[in-house]
Amino acid sequence: MVILHEFALSSASFRVRIALNLKGVEYKTKSYSLREGEQRSSVFLELNPAGLVPCLEIDGLKLSQSIAIIEYIDGRYPGPQLIPSDPAERAAVQAMALAIACDIHPLNNLRVLEYLEDEMGQSEQVRNRWYEHWVHAGFSALETIFQSQPERQFAAGDNISLADICLVPQFFNARRYNIDMAAYPRLLEISARASALPAFVRAAPVQPNS
């Protein structure tokens, strides 16, 4: 049995659900309330000492970090290839994905926002400005890259890839924070097209702003 330890609104967990769905892997989920600190319980820390979701139990392994998990899934199961084998194409896809997973998401992670609130005493208005700043910084760079490339169905071409798997959850979160994304038409188009695919629909936690 494949078990995904997660939090529904976690964009990293969202990524893994998408990948599992794309590969047709059957799995069960176990949810943890991040706001209540359940990911820091002794039970969860036995799964992942970092105290972060997601964690995937699979093939007798306990895997953490969404990008590493997706790479394992991609190599382990048949189906659409999510990370290209060609070195140049692989580097391009990983660069797009990591621009989100490393440059945007960590700065806007819940534990960072809670630290700004609890330890730094920052107001909700300031925290929202922080969140919006890093979203725009990351997406502005990606939009520039996408505008310089030929039009394509998805982030890296005509097939879904790891880049789309990272893009869609980050757009989802931006909408939850009511961030205006009109400045990123190419990213919006690609995200909307990917979001409509069944694997993405099934992975989505809730509709933004619902």
PDB file of C-alpha atoms in Angstrom, residues 110-185:
ATOM      1  CA  LEU A 110       3.414  28.312   6.249  1.00  0.00           C
ATOM      2  CA  ARG A 111       6.225  27.949   8.770  1.00  0.00           C
ATOM      3  CA  VAL A 112       7.874  31.104   7.389  1.00  0.00           C
ATOM      4  CA  LEU A 113       4.621  33.068   7.551  1.00  0.00           C
ATOM      5  CA  GLU A 114       4.027  31.818  11.099  1.00  0.00           C
ATOM      6  CA  TYR A 115       7.546  32.860  12.094  1.00  0.00           C
ATOM      7  CA  LEU A 116       6.931  36.336  10.688  1.00  0.00           C
ATOM      8  CA  GLU A 117       3.771  36.511  12.780  1.00  0.00           C
ATOM      9  CA  ASP A 118       4.802  34.812  16.026  1.00  0.00           C
ATOM     10  CA  GLU A 119       8.496  35.648  16.341  1.00  0.00           C
ATOM     11  CA  MET A 120       8.797  38.848  14.338  1.00  0.00           C
ATOM     12  CA  GLY A 121       5.420  40.322  15.291  1.00  0.00           C
ATOM     13  CA  GLN A 122       4.490  41.202  11.730  1.00  0.00           C
ATOM     14  CA  SER A 123       0.877  42.073  10.921  1.00  0.00           C
ATOM     15  CA  GLU A 124      -1.280  40.190   8.426  1.00  0.00           C
ATOM     16  CA  GLN A 125      -0.896  43.096   6.003  1.00  0.00           C
ATOM     17  CA  VAL A 126       2.895  42.865   6.139  1.00  0.00           C
ATOM     18  CA  ARG A 127       2.838  39.081   5.798  1.00  0.00           C
ATOM     19  CA  ASN A 128       0.587  39.334   2.756  1.00  0.00           C
ATOM     20  CA  ARG A 129       2.938  41.901   1.191  1.00  0.00           C
ATOM     21  CA  TRP A 130       5.828  39.514   1.832  1.00  0.00           C
ATOM     22  CA  TYR A 131       3.930  36.658   0.185  1.00  0.00           C
ATOM     23  CA  GLU A 132       2.951  38.738  -2.839  1.00  0.00           C
ATOM     24  CA  HIS A 133       6.457  40.123  -3.343  1.00  0.00           C
ATOM     25  CA  TRP A 134       8.067  36.710  -3.694  1.00  0.00           C
ATOM     26  CA  VAL A 135       5.285  35.376  -5.923  1.00  0.00           C
ATOM     27  CA  HIS A 136       5.728  38.286  -8.330  1.00  0.00           C
ATOM     28  CA  ALA A 137       9.526  38.046  -8.227  1.00  0.00           C
ATOM     29  CA  GLY A 138       9.425  34.387  -9.235  1.00  0.00           C
ATOM     30  CA  PHE A 139       6.614  34.515 -11.764  1.00  0.00           C
ATOM     31  CA  SER A 140       7.987  37.635 -13.471  1.00  0.00           C
ATOM     32  CA  ALA A 141      11.171  35.744 -14.290  1.00  0.00           C
ATOM     33  CA  LEU A 142       9.270  32.673 -15.486  1.00  0.00           C
ATOM     34  CA  GLU A 143       6.915  34.739 -17.642  1.00  0.00           C
ATOM     35  CA  THR A 144       9.903  36.407 -19.313  1.00  0.00           C
ATOM     36  CA  ILE A 145      11.361  32.989 -20.086  1.00  0.00           C
ATOM     37  CA  PHE A 146       8.062  31.699 -21.444  1.00  0.00           C
ATOM     38  CA  GLN A 147       7.494  34.800 -23.581  1.00  0.00           C
ATOM     39  CA  SER A 148      10.878  34.254 -25.238  1.00  0.00           C
ATOM     40  CA  GLN A 149       9.998  30.697 -26.260  1.00  0.00           C
ATOM     41  CA  PRO A 150       7.682  29.395 -28.993  1.00  0.00           C
ATOM     42  CA  GLU A 151       4.093  28.845 -27.913  1.00  0.00           C
ATOM     43  CA  ARG A 152       3.536  25.431 -26.411  1.00  0.00           C
ATOM     44  CA  GLN A 153       0.756  23.413 -24.819  1.00  0.00           C
ATOM     45  CA  PHE A 154       2.479  23.022 -21.471  1.00  0.00           C
ATOM     46  CA  ALA A 155       5.465  24.419 -19.583  1.00  0.00           C
ATOM     47  CA  ALA A 156       8.152  22.428 -21.382  1.00  0.00           C
ATOM     48  CA  GLY A 157       6.434  21.462 -24.622  1.00  0.00           C
ATOM     49  CA  ASP A 158       3.394  19.500 -25.695  1.00  0.00           C
ATOM     50  CA  ASN A 159       3.568  17.025 -22.797  1.00  0.00           C
ATOM     51  CA  ILE A 160       3.014  17.443 -19.079  1.00  0.00           C
ATOM     52  CA  SER A 161       6.200  17.573 -17.034  1.00  0.00           C
ATOM     53  CA  LEU A 162       7.530  18.265 -13.568  1.00  0.00           C
ATOM     54  CA  ALA A 163       7.416  21.977 -14.425  1.00  0.00           C
ATOM     55  CA  ASP A 164       3.609  21.904 -14.776  1.00  0.00           C
ATOM     56  CA  ILE A 165       3.313  19.840 -11.605  1.00  0.00           C
ATOM     57  CA  CYS A 166       5.040  22.671  -9.720  1.00  0.00           C
ATOM     58  CA  LEU A 167       3.359  25.525 -11.596  1.00  0.00           C
ATOM     59  CA  VAL A 168      -0.280  24.609 -10.981  1.00  0.00           C
ATOM     60  CA  PRO A 169      -0.127  24.366  -7.148  1.00  0.00           C
ATOM     61  CA  GLN A 170       1.777  27.657  -6.959  1.00  0.00           C
ATOM     62  CA  PHE A 171      -0.898  29.384  -9.039  1.00  0.00           C
ATOM     63  CA  PHE A 172      -3.533  27.803  -6.820  1.00  0.00           C
ATOM     64  CA  ASN A 173      -1.886  29.295  -3.744  1.00  0.00           C
ATOM     65  CA  ALA A 174      -1.519  32.706  -5.361  1.00  0.00           C
ATOM     66  CA  ARG A 175      -5.255  32.771  -6.011  1.00  0.00           C
ATOM     67  CA  ARG A 176      -5.949  31.781  -2.420  1.00  0.00           C
ATOM     68  CA  TYR A 177      -4.086  34.930  -1.418  1.00  0.00           C
ATOM     69  CA  ASN A 178      -6.007  37.001  -3.983  1.00  0.00           C
ATOM     70  CA  ILE A 179      -2.884  37.948  -5.897  1.00  0.00           C
ATOM     71  CA  ASP A 180      -3.520  39.516  -9.303  1.00  0.00           C
ATOM     72  CA  MET A 181      -1.858  37.267 -11.874  1.00  0.00           C
ATOM     73  CA  ALA A 182      -2.886  39.217 -14.998  1.00  0.00           C
ATOM     74  CA  ALA A 183       0.736  40.146 -15.703  1.00  0.00           C
ATOM     75  CA  TYR A 184       1.543  36.515 -16.534  1.00  0.00           C
ATOM     76  CA  PRO A 185      -0.639  35.592 -19.534  1.00  0.00           C
TER      77      PRO A 185
END
